[in-house]
Each structure stands twice: as C-alpha cells, then as structure tokens.
C-alpha cells in the first residue's frame, strides 16, 4: 500500500453523546452529517406520489388556503365572527319523577 485510503476503507464516524453535570450534550453536528449523506443524490426516479394526493388540487397537497373550504367550515358566521357556526346544543328530556318503575 502507498498510504492512500479509498472512500470504502474509511471507518464510519461514531456519534457519542456526553453527559455533563447530569445534562445530556448531544452530538447534533455528527448526527446531521450522518443523516445528510455525502452530498450525492439518490439515483433512480423520484418516489411516486399517492394517487389520492396526486389527483387533488395543488393547494390541498400543501395545505394552502381554500375559499370553498373556509366558507363551508365557518357557515353563517363567515365575515361576522372568528368562531365557526355550530348547531345549537340539544339536551335530552328529563323523565318526570315516578315515571320509572312506578314509584
């Protein structure tokens, strides 16, 4: 050997987390390098989008504003309040005393 090291022979970098005064000191820079890869892009086609998402309008794919959805959600309070319109609460009728069991 002539002293040259190829990319395949370089040892993998180990990330070590240290605890100082009972506080964890995490090696985020090391983890970022490991997760980031070596800068080379993955070969091959991009992963396919799900059919359900691919068929939707682009604003729903990324969660942007949609006027029709806002109008449906706010109901009759659109333009009058920041609280969406909800139906009035309904409560069950109470049974009169003595109606159950004949007492």
PDB file of C-alpha atoms in Angstrom:
ATOM      1  CA  UNK A   1       0.000   0.000   0.000  1.00  0.00           C
ATOM      2  CA  UNK A   2       1.129   3.517  -0.719  1.00  0.00           C
ATOM      3  CA  UNK A   3      -0.637   5.196   2.198  1.00  0.00           C
ATOM      4  CA  UNK A   4      -3.739   6.243   0.308  1.00  0.00           C
ATOM      5  CA  UNK A   5      -7.116   5.394   1.767  1.00  0.00           C
ATOM      6  CA  UNK A   6     -10.098   4.950  -0.504  1.00  0.00           C
ATOM      7  CA  UNK A   7     -13.630   6.026   0.376  1.00  0.00           C
ATOM      8  CA  UNK A   8     -14.663   2.434   1.018  1.00  0.00           C
ATOM      9  CA  UNK A   9     -11.916   1.901   3.586  1.00  0.00           C
ATOM     10  CA  UNK A  10     -12.641   4.969   5.728  1.00  0.00           C
ATOM     11  CA  UNK A  11     -14.193   3.964   9.042  1.00  0.00           C
ATOM     12  CA  UNK A  12     -17.715   5.127   9.799  1.00  0.00           C
ATOM     13  CA  UNK A  13     -17.904   8.095  12.138  1.00  0.00           C
ATOM     14  CA  UNK A  14     -19.393   7.290  15.528  1.00  0.00           C
ATOM     15  CA  UNK A  15     -21.527   9.840  17.340  1.00  0.00           C
ATOM     16  CA  UNK A  16     -21.038   9.992  21.095  1.00  0.00           C
ATOM     17  CA  UNK A  17     -23.467  11.660  23.485  1.00  0.00           C
ATOM     18  CA  UNK A  18     -21.867  13.051  26.621  1.00  0.00           C
ATOM     19  CA  UNK A  19     -23.472  13.921  29.941  1.00  0.00           C
ATOM     20  CA  UNK A  20     -22.101  16.996  31.748  1.00  0.00           C
ATOM     21  CA  UNK A  21     -23.459  17.737  35.237  1.00  0.00           C
ATOM     22  CA  UNK A  22     -26.358  15.365  34.544  1.00  0.00           C
ATOM     23  CA  UNK A  23     -27.317  17.287  31.379  1.00  0.00           C
ATOM     24  CA  UNK A  24     -27.102  15.490  28.059  1.00  0.00           C
ATOM     25  CA  UNK A  25     -24.852  17.108  25.469  1.00  0.00           C
ATOM     26  CA  UNK A  26     -25.915  15.596  22.168  1.00  0.00           C
ATOM     27  CA  UNK A  27     -23.689  15.435  19.102  1.00  0.00           C
ATOM     28  CA  UNK A  28     -26.108  17.100  16.685  1.00  0.00           C
ATOM     29  CA  UNK A  29     -23.398  18.088  14.206  1.00  0.00           C
ATOM     30  CA  UNK A  30     -22.294  14.463  13.924  1.00  0.00           C
ATOM     31  CA  UNK A  31     -25.859  13.206  13.545  1.00  0.00           C
ATOM     32  CA  UNK A  32     -26.562  15.849  10.907  1.00  0.00           C
ATOM     33  CA  UNK A  33     -23.564  14.699   8.877  1.00  0.00           C
ATOM     34  CA  UNK A  34     -24.631  11.059   9.126  1.00  0.00           C
ATOM     35  CA  UNK A  35     -28.220  11.792   8.122  1.00  0.00           C
ATOM     36  CA  UNK A  36     -27.210  14.200   5.381  1.00  0.00           C
ATOM     37  CA  UNK A  37     -25.228  11.655   3.440  1.00  0.00           C
ATOM     38  CA  UNK A  38     -22.220  12.535   1.358  1.00  0.00           C
ATOM     39  CA  UNK A  39     -23.968  15.078  -0.835  1.00  0.00           C
ATOM     40  CA  UNK A  40     -24.664  12.663  -3.689  1.00  0.00           C
ATOM     41  CA  UNK A  41     -28.280  12.480  -4.778  1.00  0.00           C
ATOM     42  CA  UNK A  42     -30.092   9.189  -4.840  1.00  0.00           C
ATOM     43  CA  UNK A  43     -30.105   7.513  -8.229  1.00  0.00           C
ATOM     44  CA  UNK A  44     -33.345   6.497  -9.870  1.00  0.00           C
ATOM     45  CA  UNK A  45     -36.768   8.034 -10.319  1.00  0.00           C
ATOM     46  CA  UNK A  46     -38.349  10.061  -7.522  1.00  0.00           C
ATOM     47  CA  UNK A  47     -40.784   8.177  -5.284  1.00  0.00           C
ATOM     48  CA  UNK A  48     -44.309   8.156  -6.726  1.00  0.00           C
ATOM     49  CA  UNK A  49     -46.986  10.344  -5.169  1.00  0.00           C
ATOM     50  CA  UNK A  50     -50.008   8.620  -3.756  1.00  0.00           C
ATOM     51  CA  UNK A  51     -52.927   8.604  -6.165  1.00  0.00           C
ATOM     52  CA  UNK A  52     -55.215  10.265  -3.612  1.00  0.00           C
ATOM     53  CA  UNK A  53     -52.839  13.194  -3.204  1.00  0.00           C
ATOM     54  CA  UNK A  54     -51.778  13.408  -6.841  1.00  0.00           C
ATOM     55  CA  UNK A  55     -55.382  13.831  -8.019  1.00  0.00           C
ATOM     56  CA  UNK A  56     -56.150  16.704  -5.652  1.00  0.00           C
ATOM     57  CA  UNK A  57     -55.673  20.382  -6.467  1.00  0.00           C
ATOM     58  CA  UNK A  58     -52.198  21.651  -5.653  1.00  0.00           C
ATOM     59  CA  UNK A  59     -53.384  23.903  -2.815  1.00  0.00           C
ATOM     60  CA  UNK A  60     -54.675  20.895  -0.854  1.00  0.00           C
ATOM     61  CA  UNK A  61     -51.464  18.958  -1.468  1.00  0.00           C
ATOM     62  CA  UNK A  62     -49.524  21.518   0.546  1.00  0.00           C
ATOM     63  CA  UNK A  63     -52.321  22.688   2.880  1.00  0.00           C
ATOM     64  CA  UNK A  64     -52.883  26.161   1.472  1.00  0.00           C
ATOM     65  CA  UNK A  65     -55.971  28.380   1.759  1.00  0.00           C
ATOM     66  CA  UNK A  66     -59.137  27.206   0.030  1.00  0.00           C
ATOM     67  CA  UNK A  67     -62.088  29.649  -0.107  1.00  0.00           C
ATOM     68  CA  UNK A  68     -64.764  26.965  -0.504  1.00  0.00           C
ATOM     69  CA  UNK A  69     -63.480  25.005   2.496  1.00  0.00           C
ATOM     70  CA  UNK A  70     -63.354  28.163   4.626  1.00  0.00           C
ATOM     71  CA  UNK A  71     -66.938  29.062   3.693  1.00  0.00           C
ATOM     72  CA  UNK A  72     -68.138  25.547   4.498  1.00  0.00           C
ATOM     73  CA  UNK A  73     -66.315  25.454   7.836  1.00  0.00           C
ATOM     74  CA  UNK A  74     -67.471  28.885   9.043  1.00  0.00           C
ATOM     75  CA  UNK A  75     -71.084  28.521   7.907  1.00  0.00           C
ATOM     76  CA  UNK A  76     -73.306  31.536   8.561  1.00  0.00           C
ATOM     77  CA  UNK A  77     -70.639  33.172  10.770  1.00  0.00           C
ATOM     78  CA  UNK A  78     -68.324  33.820   7.812  1.00  0.00           C
ATOM     79  CA  UNK A  79     -67.467  37.517   7.878  1.00  0.00           C
ATOM     80  CA  UNK A  80     -69.226  38.087  11.213  1.00  0.00           C
ATOM     81  CA  UNK A  81     -67.187  36.118  13.739  1.00  0.00           C
ATOM     82  CA  UNK A  82     -63.943  34.235  14.170  1.00  0.00           C
ATOM     83  CA  UNK A  83     -65.849  31.356  15.793  1.00  0.00           C
ATOM     84  CA  UNK A  84     -67.324  28.843  13.320  1.00  0.00           C
ATOM     85  CA  UNK A  85     -71.095  28.418  13.230  1.00  0.00           C
ATOM     86  CA  UNK A  86     -72.208  25.328  15.110  1.00  0.00           C
ATOM     87  CA  UNK A  87     -75.684  23.907  15.649  1.00  0.00           C
ATOM     88  CA  UNK A  88     -77.367  24.766  18.945  1.00  0.00           C
ATOM     89  CA  UNK A  89     -76.708  22.125  21.610  1.00  0.00           C
ATOM     90  CA  UNK A  90     -79.541  19.727  22.273  1.00  0.00           C
ATOM     91  CA  UNK A  91     -80.212  18.152  25.635  1.00  0.00           C
ATOM     92  CA  UNK A  92     -82.239  15.020  26.365  1.00  0.00           C
ATOM     93  CA  UNK A  93     -85.576  15.476  28.119  1.00  0.00           C
ATOM     94  CA  UNK A  94     -85.566  14.552  31.758  1.00  0.00           C
ATOM     95  CA  UNK A  95     -88.068  11.950  32.800  1.00  0.00           C
ATOM     96  CA  UNK A  96     -90.538  13.091  35.468  1.00  0.00           C
ATOM     97  CA  UNK A  97     -90.073  11.541  38.907  1.00  0.00           C
ATOM     98  CA  UNK A  98     -92.021   8.340  39.360  1.00  0.00           C
ATOM     99  CA  UNK A  99     -92.073   7.524  35.635  1.00  0.00           C
ATOM    100  CA  UNK A 100     -89.509   4.760  36.036  1.00  0.00           C
ATOM    101  CA  UNK A 101     -90.562   1.677  37.980  1.00  0.00           C
ATOM    102  CA  UNK A 102     -93.899   3.110  39.158  1.00  0.00           C
ATOM    103  CA  UNK A 103     -92.572   4.522  42.437  1.00  0.00           C
TER     104      UNK A 103
END
